[in-house]
Amino acid sequence: MLIKKQFRVIFLMVFFQGLLNAQFLDSFDKKIEGWFFFTGDGAAKMDFILQDDYARIIVDATEDKHNVYWALIKRDVTSFLDLTKFINPLFQLRVEARVRVHNAPRRLNMMVNTNRTTDFHIDLMEFDIPNTTNWHTISMTTKKFDARPGDTVYVQLAATDYGI
């Protein structure tokens, strides 16, 4: 029997410089635009759709018998940011999302990187989502964000350790 693993994600990506100075917000109220999605390792299939003012990630990993896949959504947010501010190491980037999962507990991670990133773990944070009944706000602030004018900045949300 083919069982699809699904989880819902309302993805309100909010990037802050300074206190509550949002430079970008995607509320998914009419369309999904600018996001791309893909899976890696393993044999999972994925879709990313708009549903009732939120974005939904659907992953079918029934063919991934070794449970080694990951699935992510990613967006270039460069045009929304003033990269000159990141020359000062005191400025960092904050990312926030509201999420809900289909089965719990489940793990998600968020990452911020640039086209020059070589250490993909420095600005990555994992979140364990404990239940399916509530929306959960997850957020992270970069630690040593090395963005410069001319760079491309990406944000992403990934599902890991979800099972077959």
Tab-separated table of N, CA, C and O in Angstrom, residues 58-126:
chain	number	residue	atom	x	y	z
A	58	ILE	N	4.813	18.252	0.419
A	58	ILE	CA	4.357	16.868	0.404
A	58	ILE	C	5.538	16.000	-0.026
A	58	ILE	O	6.123	16.226	-1.089
A	59	VAL	N	5.880	15.035	0.815
A	59	VAL	CA	7.000	14.150	0.529
A	59	VAL	C	6.494	12.713	0.505
A	59	VAL	O	5.829	12.269	1.438
A	60	ASP	N	6.817	12.003	-0.560
A	60	ASP	CA	6.513	10.576	-0.654
A	60	ASP	C	7.851	9.844	-0.643
A	60	ASP	O	8.602	9.874	-1.607
A	61	ALA	N	8.142	9.205	0.478
A	61	ALA	CA	9.412	8.491	0.631
A	61	ALA	C	9.207	6.981	0.699
A	61	ALA	O	10.054	6.260	1.202
A	62	THR	N	8.101	6.495	0.165
A	62	THR	CA	7.813	5.065	0.254
A	62	THR	C	8.811	4.214	-0.523
A	62	THR	O	8.960	3.034	-0.238
A	63	GLU	N	9.496	4.808	-1.499
A	63	GLU	CA	10.501	4.058	-2.263
A	63	GLU	C	11.893	4.164	-1.652
A	63	GLU	O	12.828	3.535	-2.133
A	64	ASP	N	12.036	4.946	-0.599
A	64	ASP	CA	13.344	5.150	0.025
A	64	ASP	C	13.504	4.168	1.193
A	64	ASP	O	13.309	4.513	2.349
A	65	LYS	N	13.864	2.955	0.881
A	65	LYS	CA	13.899	1.885	1.872
A	65	LYS	C	14.977	2.059	2.940
A	65	LYS	O	14.921	1.430	3.992
A	66	HIS	N	15.964	2.920	2.714
A	66	HIS	CA	17.046	3.112	3.686
A	66	HIS	C	16.878	4.371	4.528
A	66	HIS	O	17.719	4.670	5.373
A	67	ASN	N	15.805	5.138	4.286
A	67	ASN	CA	15.508	6.353	5.049
A	67	ASN	C	16.708	7.308	5.114
A	67	ASN	O	17.135	7.736	6.176
A	68	VAL	N	17.249	7.631	3.956
A	68	VAL	CA	18.413	8.518	3.903
A	68	VAL	C	18.126	9.827	3.163
A	68	VAL	O	19.032	10.617	2.938
A	69	TYR	N	16.885	10.067	2.820
A	69	TYR	CA	16.564	11.248	2.027
A	69	TYR	C	16.466	12.508	2.892
A	69	TYR	O	16.341	12.456	4.098
A	70	TRP	N	16.492	13.635	2.212
A	70	TRP	CA	16.116	14.921	2.802
A	70	TRP	C	15.342	15.673	1.730
A	70	TRP	O	15.470	15.401	0.546
A	71	ALA	N	14.498	16.605	2.177
A	71	ALA	CA	13.671	17.386	1.259
A	71	ALA	C	13.706	18.832	1.723
A	71	ALA	O	13.625	19.100	2.921
A	72	LEU	N	13.850	19.771	0.790
A	72	LEU	CA	13.935	21.166	1.223
A	72	LEU	C	13.291	22.124	0.244
A	72	LEU	O	13.121	21.821	-0.927
A	73	ILE	N	12.942	23.294	0.795
A	73	ILE	CA	12.508	24.429	-0.012
A	73	ILE	C	13.559	25.514	0.188
A	73	ILE	O	14.155	25.626	1.268
A	74	LYS	N	13.796	26.288	-0.858
A	74	LYS	CA	14.886	27.258	-0.828
A	74	LYS	C	14.492	28.485	-1.642
A	74	LYS	O	13.782	28.376	-2.642
A	75	ARG	N	14.976	29.652	-1.209
A	75	ARG	CA	14.659	30.886	-1.921
A	75	ARG	C	15.847	31.840	-1.902
A	75	ARG	O	16.514	31.999	-0.885
A	76	ASP	N	16.056	32.507	-3.010
A	76	ASP	CA	17.038	33.595	-3.116
A	76	ASP	C	16.361	34.851	-2.570
A	76	ASP	O	15.346	35.294	-3.098
A	77	VAL	N	16.907	35.418	-1.506
A	77	VAL	CA	16.320	36.610	-0.883
A	77	VAL	C	17.224	37.839	-1.018
A	77	VAL	O	17.003	38.851	-0.363
A	78	THR	N	18.207	37.744	-1.863
A	78	THR	CA	19.196	38.810	-2.001
A	78	THR	C	18.565	40.173	-2.249
A	78	THR	O	18.951	41.168	-1.624
A	79	SER	N	17.597	40.239	-3.135
A	79	SER	CA	17.025	41.535	-3.515
A	79	SER	C	16.284	42.220	-2.372
A	79	SER	O	16.021	43.416	-2.435
A	80	PHE	N	15.960	41.500	-1.308
A	80	PHE	CA	15.249	42.076	-0.173
A	80	PHE	C	16.186	42.595	0.917
A	80	PHE	O	15.723	43.185	1.891
A	81	LEU	N	17.470	42.353	0.782
A	81	LEU	CA	18.433	42.663	1.839
A	81	LEU	C	19.390	43.765	1.427
A	81	LEU	O	19.738	43.892	0.257
A	82	ASP	N	19.855	44.528	2.410
A	82	ASP	CA	20.925	45.496	2.213
A	82	ASP	C	22.214	44.813	2.651
A	82	ASP	O	22.557	44.792	3.834
A	83	LEU	N	22.925	44.234	1.697
A	83	LEU	CA	24.105	43.436	2.028
A	83	LEU	C	25.268	44.264	2.562
A	83	LEU	O	26.168	43.713	3.195
A	84	THR	N	25.247	45.562	2.358
A	84	THR	CA	26.340	46.390	2.896
A	84	THR	C	26.364	46.358	4.418
A	84	THR	O	27.412	46.505	5.025
A	85	LYS	N	25.204	46.146	5.042
A	85	LYS	CA	25.154	46.093	6.511
A	85	LYS	C	25.901	44.892	7.073
A	85	LYS	O	26.404	44.937	8.187
A	86	PHE	N	25.999	43.815	6.308
A	86	PHE	CA	26.646	42.610	6.804
A	86	PHE	C	28.171	42.690	6.775
A	86	PHE	O	28.844	41.777	7.261
A	87	ILE	N	28.714	43.768	6.235
A	87	ILE	CA	30.163	43.984	6.331
A	87	ILE	C	30.547	44.137	7.800
A	87	ILE	O	31.598	43.686	8.235
A	88	ASN	N	29.656	44.750	8.579
A	88	ASN	CA	29.838	44.881	10.025
A	88	ASN	C	29.437	43.554	10.675
A	88	ASN	O	28.281	43.149	10.582
A	89	PRO	N	30.354	42.862	11.361
A	89	PRO	CA	30.033	41.553	11.944
A	89	PRO	C	28.979	41.612	13.052
A	89	PRO	O	28.476	40.581	13.476
A	90	LEU	N	28.628	42.814	13.517
A	90	LEU	CA	27.579	42.930	14.526
A	90	LEU	C	26.190	42.700	13.935
A	90	LEU	O	25.246	42.411	14.661
A	91	PHE	N	26.042	42.826	12.619
A	91	PHE	CA	24.762	42.586	11.953
A	91	PHE	C	24.653	41.113	11.587
A	91	PHE	O	25.578	40.534	11.023
A	92	GLN	N	23.521	40.535	11.905
A	92	GLN	CA	23.231	39.144	11.574
A	92	GLN	C	21.835	39.084	10.974
A	92	GLN	O	21.080	40.047	11.033
A	93	LEU	N	21.485	37.948	10.413
A	93	LEU	CA	20.201	37.764	9.759
A	93	LEU	C	19.318	36.859	10.610
A	93	LEU	O	19.768	35.833	11.099
A	94	ARG	N	18.064	37.238	10.794
A	94	ARG	CA	17.102	36.433	11.547
A	94	ARG	C	16.061	35.878	10.581
A	94	ARG	O	15.539	36.598	9.738
A	95	VAL	N	15.750	34.603	10.753
A	95	VAL	CA	14.788	33.898	9.915
A	95	VAL	C	13.751	33.265	10.832
A	95	VAL	O	14.090	32.711	11.870
A	96	GLU	N	12.487	33.344	10.437
A	96	GLU	CA	11.409	32.794	11.258
A	96	GLU	C	10.391	32.113	10.353
A	96	GLU	O	10.142	32.566	9.242
A	97	ALA	N	9.801	31.027	10.843
A	97	ALA	CA	8.759	30.316	10.098
A	97	ALA	C	7.732	29.770	11.072
A	97	ALA	O	8.057	29.452	12.213
A	98	ARG	N	6.504	29.677	10.609
A	98	ARG	CA	5.442	28.991	11.378
A	98	ARG	C	5.207	27.667	10.680
A	98	ARG	O	4.954	27.640	9.475
A	99	VAL	N	5.270	26.590	11.438
A	99	VAL	CA	5.181	25.254	10.858
A	99	VAL	C	4.219	24.366	11.638
A	99	VAL	O	3.969	24.590	12.826
A	100	ARG	N	3.711	23.376	10.945
A	100	ARG	CA	2.912	22.320	11.573
A	100	ARG	C	3.231	21.036	10.815
A	100	ARG	O	3.345	21.050	9.589
A	101	VAL	N	3.359	19.932	11.531
A	101	VAL	CA	3.738	18.670	10.901
A	101	VAL	C	2.589	17.669	10.953
A	101	VAL	O	1.687	17.790	11.775
A	102	HIS	N	2.634	16.666	10.097
A	102	HIS	CA	1.560	15.665	9.995
A	102	HIS	C	1.664	14.576	11.047
A	102	HIS	O	0.683	13.908	11.361
A	103	ASN	N	2.856	14.347	11.544
A	103	ASN	CA	3.102	13.277	12.496
A	103	ASN	C	4.237	13.742	13.397
A	103	ASN	O	5.169	14.379	12.926
A	104	ALA	N	4.162	13.445	14.660
A	104	ALA	CA	5.177	13.974	15.577
A	104	ALA	C	5.734	12.853	16.445
A	104	ALA	O	5.073	11.846	16.650
A	105	PRO	N	6.923	13.038	16.960
A	105	PRO	CA	7.779	14.203	16.731
A	105	PRO	C	8.461	14.127	15.363
A	105	PRO	O	8.685	13.045	14.849
A	106	ARG	N	8.782	15.267	14.822
A	106	ARG	CA	9.494	15.379	13.549
A	106	ARG	C	10.534	16.482	13.658
A	106	ARG	O	10.405	17.402	14.459
A	107	ARG	N	11.557	16.401	12.806
A	107	ARG	CA	12.648	17.368	12.836
A	107	ARG	C	12.688	18.162	11.540
A	107	ARG	O	12.565	17.622	10.450
A	108	LEU	N	12.851	19.485	11.700
A	108	LEU	CA	13.055	20.398	10.578
A	108	LEU	C	14.360	21.132	10.820
A	108	LEU	O	14.822	21.248	11.959
A	109	ASN	N	14.940	21.671	9.758
A	109	ASN	CA	16.067	22.576	9.965
A	109	ASN	C	15.951	23.768	9.047
A	109	ASN	O	15.316	23.706	8.003
A	110	MET	N	16.552	24.863	9.496
A	110	MET	CA	16.606	26.095	8.716
A	110	MET	C	18.076	26.411	8.470
A	110	MET	O	18.924	26.146	9.332
A	111	MET	N	18.343	26.987	7.309
A	111	MET	CA	19.711	27.345	6.975
A	111	MET	C	19.716	28.650	6.184
A	111	MET	O	18.806	28.909	5.390
A	112	VAL	N	20.747	29.431	6.396
A	112	VAL	CA	21.020	30.630	5.606
A	112	VAL	C	22.420	30.453	5.043
A	112	VAL	O	23.344	30.068	5.773
A	113	ASN	N	22.593	30.710	3.750
A	113	ASN	CA	23.925	30.630	3.157
A	113	ASN	C	24.025	31.568	1.965
A	113	ASN	O	23.042	32.186	1.575
A	114	THR	N	25.210	31.675	1.441
A	114	THR	CA	25.461	32.509	0.265
A	114	THR	C	26.086	31.648	-0.822
A	114	THR	O	26.411	30.482	-0.599
A	115	ASN	N	26.317	32.248	-1.976
A	115	ASN	CA	26.994	31.552	-3.060
A	115	ASN	C	28.446	31.237	-2.714
A	115	ASN	O	29.070	30.397	-3.348
A	116	ARG	N	29.007	31.871	-1.661
A	116	ARG	CA	30.389	31.622	-1.247
A	116	ARG	C	30.496	30.704	-0.037
A	116	ARG	O	31.589	30.401	0.418
A	117	THR	N	29.383	30.257	0.520
A	117	THR	CA	29.411	29.451	1.736
A	117	THR	C	30.182	28.156	1.515
A	117	THR	O	29.958	27.454	0.524
A	118	THR	N	31.081	27.847	2.448
A	118	THR	CA	31.797	26.567	2.421
A	118	THR	C	31.485	25.736	3.665
A	118	THR	O	31.554	24.524	3.626
A	119	ASP	N	31.144	26.387	4.778
A	119	ASP	CA	30.742	25.688	6.001
A	119	ASP	C	29.220	25.771	6.093
A	119	ASP	O	28.679	26.760	6.560
A	120	PHE	N	28.545	24.725	5.651
A	120	PHE	CA	27.085	24.743	5.588
A	120	PHE	C	26.422	24.429	6.932
A	120	PHE	O	25.213	24.322	7.006
A	121	HIS	N	27.201	24.320	7.986
A	121	HIS	CA	26.636	24.031	9.302
A	121	HIS	C	26.658	25.233	10.238
A	121	HIS	O	25.977	25.232	11.247
A	122	ILE	N	27.420	26.260	9.921
A	122	ILE	CA	27.563	27.382	10.841
A	122	ILE	C	26.254	28.158	11.007
A	122	ILE	O	25.935	28.604	12.103
A	123	ASP	N	25.496	28.324	9.958
A	123	ASP	CA	24.225	29.040	10.028
A	123	ASP	C	23.069	28.103	9.692
A	123	ASP	O	22.235	28.370	8.831
A	124	LEU	N	23.046	26.980	10.409
A	124	LEU	CA	22.010	25.970	10.298
A	124	LEU	C	21.512	25.661	11.705
A	124	LEU	O	22.302	25.591	12.647
A	125	MET	N	20.209	25.512	11.862
A	125	MET	CA	19.658	25.151	13.165
A	125	MET	C	18.568	24.105	12.967
A	125	MET	O	17.757	24.213	12.059
A	126	GLU	N	18.571	23.094	13.845
A	126	GLU	CA	17.557	22.046	13.801
A	126	GLU	C	16.505	22.280	14.873
A	126	GLU	O	16.804	22.800	15.947
